[in-house]
């Protein structure tokens, strides 16, 4: 039917043609369009969803098709001049398109689709193409050499694909090219020096690739460049002096490479520069005073390099500077007084240098300052007076300096402040009750200062507070009951002060509390049983007080206790609650120096995670429960009691009744052996990562562990019996059957393992490398080393690992909803993720990164924070995972090479990764 109609309309046209000469043109045009149209239709038929281009059909002229535009050629013919199909969900290859049919095409835009396969070399037949945009597809293979013959090309953008191989030097023949964007691919090899011939280039973006070698000095010939971005590659060598010729440059980024040598003083010629971004290299020498000539400069990011010397006074001339980042260098001396003239700073980061002297008194005069990070220097004197009025402040880190003066005198009311760290200074005075009006505060750390006075009860109004660390000061008076209102608090540390009175029962209302340390004060009264309501507690330290009465059995219900339960050096009496046997994850239990009576509960046998259990200096009697760990325990843990006896070397043997018990458990010796084996491995690991164990016995292992942290054939799962858990995991996943697969990462696949006990775990099996049939040790060890160093609620918990010739896997807590990436990909799940939840996820991730960057020594850079590495639990709390390529930032080593990461997430200026 359609066919017939078409023919009849054609014959009508033919008939009319005889009479009306203008139609001659039209018909000839139609025949040309015919070959172009046929070429497009043929390509359409090779796409995975051709229906997306419904308007492309034989019944209409191609000039009327979606995304197609025509113009009249010089000879009067209508020809296709543009094909613009961005963001059309097109999937499939490009090579079926007959490019020879489009010699007049000026503009081809296929960006933001899912086109795959190679970029066909035949594309060079588009000899009049001015603009080629293939951004954000799935193209693989190399950049075709033939593109170099597309002489008309002015805009070339093939960014955000998976292109590999080198940049063909032939691209230097594109003499009209003004913009070249190849960023976010896997392009390797050197930057061809021939690119220096592209004199018209204004925009050269090669960031996030795997380019190596040095930067060719010939790039200095590209004097029209406005933007040069070579960041996040593997470039080495010096920054060529010739780049100083790029006098039109506005944006200059070489960050995240391994560049060495000095910052060339020729930078002073580039007077239009607004952004200079050289962070994370190995640059050395001092900051050239010529930087002071860059009057337009708004951002100077030099953090994480080896730069040294003083800050040149000329820096103070940069009135437009709003973002100054010099952290993690070796800068020294005091800040030049000229810096008082930079009043518009919003971000000011100098942490981890050797600065001394006073802080600039005019630091917030412009009222824009929100991020002030000057920690780990030797700054002295008071907090600058201008900070008192600086209501813009959000994030202030002045810790580890030698600041003095009255803390309340120099701080005002900060409605936006969410983070304040003044710890490890010499600040004095008392905390003002005004601090209760910092309504957005989430973290308050002023430990290790000389603060006196009471803890103001107004702090109980800081409803967003998550961290409160006032430890090692001279606080007096009682702990305010109002602090029980801090429902979000997870870290609460008042240790080493002069607090008196009872522990308020209200603290039991803090249901999110994970770390509670009230040790080393003068607290009296009993331990409130309500503490047993803080079900998330992982650490509880009440030691070195004057607490009396018996230990509430409710403490034994705190099954999350893991790092320590220390109630030593008090005057506690009565029995040890048998409920303590439920604390299966506990590693350190200290009940020493009290007046406890009765037996050690036999349930202690099951506390398999225990490294230290100190019950010395009490009134205890009876047998020490028999397991391998106790058999090897030092007698010091048990001395000075009324009559403990049994397995511990150095204690007297018990009467015969206990021997029966020993016999009864003998069949379990094999299991105990494996428990002990796994404990020893864990012990080595934990010792290795610096969890202090105050016993000589464990110190000896530390040395071994550093040399050989993970042995072949070892298996260790925290809180689980090694052998059983190993078998369980293999059974639960049916030897890693596909059907339990819940995710695949860069170097491992993650499986859901539901153990026979009902416990659900996530198990990451490390991929075997294709050729050698061995696993890549590096990410595996990296992940173990990193995750055993750190603990944070927004970082996934590692329970253990297995390293055997057959299997290498890591065992984690199971995070219910899986990765953020997978949630976003499922429409219904993504819809459930409203903006409030999304904002909270961002905050969670920021917290985890902040912790890694600021609280870990040395700091840790994750280097691959993607939506696939962010896990969501049932309450949408986010956890960062996958530390396979993470790196410890040891300021003493200069090894910043070996960059890796998922493309697009290590972009320059990316705040998630940016360390300062
Ligand atoms: C495009 O379609 C319009 C009507 O929809 C028609 O008038 C016009 O002639 C068509 N153009 C071509 C080149 O076929
Ligand atoms: C693609 O289209 C969607 C909706 O049609 C829009 O939300 C999105 O912003 C577009 N993306 C780009 C990169 O243009
Ligand atoms: C491609 O188009 C050109 C020009 O229209 C034509 O000569 C050639 O035969 C076409 N090739 C194929 C494989 O269709
Ligand atoms: C750069 O320009 C200089 C002269 O201005 C010339 O000698 C040199 O060969 C050029 N380099 C390249 C790679 O074009
Ligand atoms: C700051 O700027 C003022 C005027 O703009 C100038 O007089 C003064 O010398 C400058 N101070 C320093 C320390 O550079
Ligand atoms: C703070 O602001 C008040 C009023 O705006 C002003 O009187 C005072 O001088 C300012 N203090 C400082 C140290 O800038
Ligand atoms: C801080 O307190 C300690 C102990 O009282 C004292 O030795 C030291 O001098 C004080 N430091 C300052 C700066 O007040």
Short mmCIF file of N, CA and C in Angstrom, two decimals, residues 95-156:
data_model
loop_
_atom_site.label_atom_id
_atom_site.label_comp_id
_atom_site.label_asym_id
_atom_site.label_seq_id
_atom_site.Cartn_x
_atom_site.Cartn_y
_atom_site.Cartn_z
N UNK A 95 30.35 2.07 12.71
CA UNK A 95 31.08 1.76 11.48
C UNK A 95 30.19 1.43 10.29
N UNK A 96 28.88 1.22 10.53
CA UNK A 96 28.01 0.95 9.39
C UNK A 96 27.60 2.23 8.66
N UNK A 97 27.99 3.38 9.20
CA UNK A 97 27.61 4.64 8.56
C UNK A 97 28.59 4.91 7.42
N UNK A 98 28.03 5.12 6.20
CA UNK A 98 28.87 5.37 5.02
C UNK A 98 29.24 6.85 4.98
N UNK A 99 30.36 7.18 5.62
CA UNK A 99 30.76 8.59 5.74
C UNK A 99 31.04 9.22 4.38
N UNK A 100 31.39 8.38 3.37
CA UNK A 100 31.70 8.93 2.03
C UNK A 100 30.53 9.69 1.45
N UNK A 101 29.35 9.39 1.95
CA UNK A 101 28.16 10.03 1.40
C UNK A 101 27.94 11.44 1.97
N UNK A 102 28.79 11.90 2.89
CA UNK A 102 28.50 13.17 3.59
C UNK A 102 29.65 14.16 3.46
N UNK A 103 30.09 14.36 2.25
CA UNK A 103 31.25 15.23 2.07
C UNK A 103 30.95 16.67 2.46
N UNK A 104 29.66 17.04 2.52
CA UNK A 104 29.33 18.42 2.87
C UNK A 104 29.01 18.60 4.35
N UNK A 105 29.07 17.52 5.11
CA UNK A 105 28.69 17.61 6.51
C UNK A 105 29.67 18.53 7.26
N UNK A 106 29.10 19.49 8.00
CA UNK A 106 29.95 20.42 8.75
C UNK A 106 29.95 20.09 10.23
N UNK A 107 28.89 19.44 10.69
CA UNK A 107 28.71 19.31 12.12
C UNK A 107 28.16 17.92 12.45
N UNK A 108 28.90 17.15 13.22
CA UNK A 108 28.42 15.83 13.62
C UNK A 108 28.50 15.74 15.15
N UNK A 109 27.32 15.66 15.75
CA UNK A 109 27.27 15.61 17.21
C UNK A 109 26.49 14.38 17.67
N UNK A 110 27.21 13.40 18.20
CA UNK A 110 26.57 12.17 18.68
C UNK A 110 26.84 12.00 20.18
N UNK A 111 27.06 13.12 20.85
CA UNK A 111 27.47 13.04 22.26
C UNK A 111 26.38 12.49 23.17
N UNK A 112 26.78 12.02 24.31
CA UNK A 112 25.87 11.51 25.35
C UNK A 112 24.94 10.43 24.82
N UNK A 113 25.51 9.44 24.18
CA UNK A 113 24.76 8.26 23.78
C UNK A 113 25.53 7.04 24.28
N UNK A 114 25.15 5.87 23.78
CA UNK A 114 25.87 4.67 24.20
C UNK A 114 26.45 3.97 22.99
N UNK A 115 26.97 4.78 22.07
CA UNK A 115 27.58 4.19 20.88
C UNK A 115 28.87 3.49 21.28
N UNK A 116 29.13 2.36 20.62
CA UNK A 116 30.32 1.61 21.01
C UNK A 116 31.12 1.16 19.80
N UNK A 117 32.12 0.33 20.04
CA UNK A 117 33.02 -0.08 18.97
C UNK A 117 34.06 0.99 18.71
N UNK A 118 34.80 0.82 17.63
CA UNK A 118 35.85 1.77 17.31
C UNK A 118 35.28 3.03 16.69
N UNK A 119 36.05 4.09 16.74
CA UNK A 119 35.75 5.25 15.90
C UNK A 119 36.28 4.87 14.52
N UNK A 120 35.39 4.70 13.50
CA UNK A 120 35.88 4.16 12.23
C UNK A 120 36.85 5.12 11.53
N UNK A 121 37.95 4.60 11.00
CA UNK A 121 38.90 5.45 10.27
C UNK A 121 38.23 6.14 9.08
N UNK A 122 37.18 5.50 8.54
CA UNK A 122 36.48 6.08 7.38
C UNK A 122 35.84 7.42 7.72
N UNK A 123 35.78 7.76 8.98
CA UNK A 123 35.19 9.03 9.38
C UNK A 123 35.95 10.19 8.72
N UNK A 124 37.20 9.92 8.34
CA UNK A 124 38.01 10.98 7.74
C UNK A 124 37.46 11.38 6.37
N UNK A 125 36.50 10.59 5.83
CA UNK A 125 35.88 10.99 4.56
C UNK A 125 35.04 12.26 4.74
N UNK A 126 34.76 12.65 5.97
CA UNK A 126 33.98 13.87 6.22
C UNK A 126 34.92 15.05 6.04
N UNK A 127 35.26 15.32 4.81
CA UNK A 127 36.39 16.23 4.57
C UNK A 127 36.04 17.68 4.83
N UNK A 128 34.75 17.99 4.99
CA UNK A 128 34.39 19.37 5.32
C UNK A 128 33.90 19.54 6.75
N UNK A 129 34.09 18.50 7.54
CA UNK A 129 33.58 18.55 8.90
C UNK A 129 34.33 19.61 9.73
N UNK A 130 33.56 20.45 10.38
CA UNK A 130 34.12 21.51 11.21
C UNK A 130 34.11 21.09 12.68
N UNK A 131 33.05 20.39 13.07
CA UNK A 131 32.90 20.05 14.48
C UNK A 131 32.53 18.57 14.63
N UNK A 132 33.35 17.85 15.39
CA UNK A 132 33.07 16.44 15.66
C UNK A 132 32.96 16.25 17.17
N UNK A 133 31.77 15.85 17.60
CA UNK A 133 31.55 15.69 19.04
C UNK A 133 31.03 14.27 19.34
N UNK A 134 31.90 13.46 19.91
CA UNK A 134 31.54 12.08 20.27
C UNK A 134 31.62 11.87 21.79
N UNK A 135 31.56 12.96 22.53
CA UNK A 135 31.66 12.91 23.99
C UNK A 135 30.72 11.90 24.63
N UNK A 136 31.19 11.28 25.68
CA UNK A 136 30.34 10.48 26.54
C UNK A 136 29.58 9.40 25.78
N UNK A 137 30.35 8.54 25.12
CA UNK A 137 29.81 7.31 24.55
C UNK A 137 30.64 6.16 25.09
N UNK A 138 30.60 5.04 24.41
CA UNK A 138 31.39 3.91 24.88
C UNK A 138 32.39 3.45 23.84
N UNK A 139 32.92 4.41 23.12
CA UNK A 139 33.86 4.06 22.08
C UNK A 139 35.13 3.48 22.69
N UNK A 140 35.65 2.45 22.01
CA UNK A 140 36.90 1.84 22.44
C UNK A 140 37.90 1.93 21.28
N UNK A 141 39.03 1.25 21.43
CA UNK A 141 40.04 1.27 20.36
C UNK A 141 40.79 2.58 20.37
N UNK A 142 41.47 2.83 19.26
CA UNK A 142 42.39 3.96 19.21
C UNK A 142 41.78 5.15 18.49
N UNK A 143 42.44 6.27 18.63
CA UNK A 143 42.06 7.44 17.82
C UNK A 143 42.59 7.17 16.42
N UNK A 144 41.73 7.14 15.39
CA UNK A 144 42.23 6.82 14.05
C UNK A 144 43.23 7.89 13.57
N UNK A 145 44.35 7.40 13.07
CA UNK A 145 45.37 8.30 12.51
C UNK A 145 44.75 9.19 11.44
N UNK A 146 43.77 8.62 10.73
CA UNK A 146 43.18 9.31 9.58
C UNK A 146 42.48 10.61 9.96
N UNK A 147 42.10 10.75 11.23
CA UNK A 147 41.44 11.99 11.63
C UNK A 147 42.32 13.18 11.29
N UNK A 148 43.63 12.95 11.26
CA UNK A 148 44.58 14.02 10.95
C UNK A 148 44.37 14.61 9.56
N UNK A 149 43.63 13.93 8.70
CA UNK A 149 43.43 14.49 7.36
C UNK A 149 42.12 15.29 7.25
N UNK A 150 41.40 15.46 8.34
CA UNK A 150 40.13 16.20 8.28
C UNK A 150 40.44 17.69 8.44
N UNK A 151 40.92 18.24 7.36
CA UNK A 151 41.55 19.56 7.40
C UNK A 151 40.64 20.70 7.88
N UNK A 152 39.33 20.51 7.74
CA UNK A 152 38.42 21.59 8.11
C UNK A 152 38.11 21.63 9.61
N UNK A 153 38.52 20.59 10.30
CA UNK A 153 38.10 20.42 11.69
C UNK A 153 38.56 21.57 12.60
N UNK A 154 37.61 22.11 13.34
CA UNK A 154 37.94 23.15 14.32
C UNK A 154 37.68 22.68 15.76
N UNK A 155 36.68 21.82 15.91
CA UNK A 155 36.33 21.32 17.25
C UNK A 155 36.40 19.81 17.24
N UNK A 156 37.22 19.25 18.09
CA UNK A 156 37.33 17.80 18.17
C UNK A 156 37.11 17.40 19.63
#
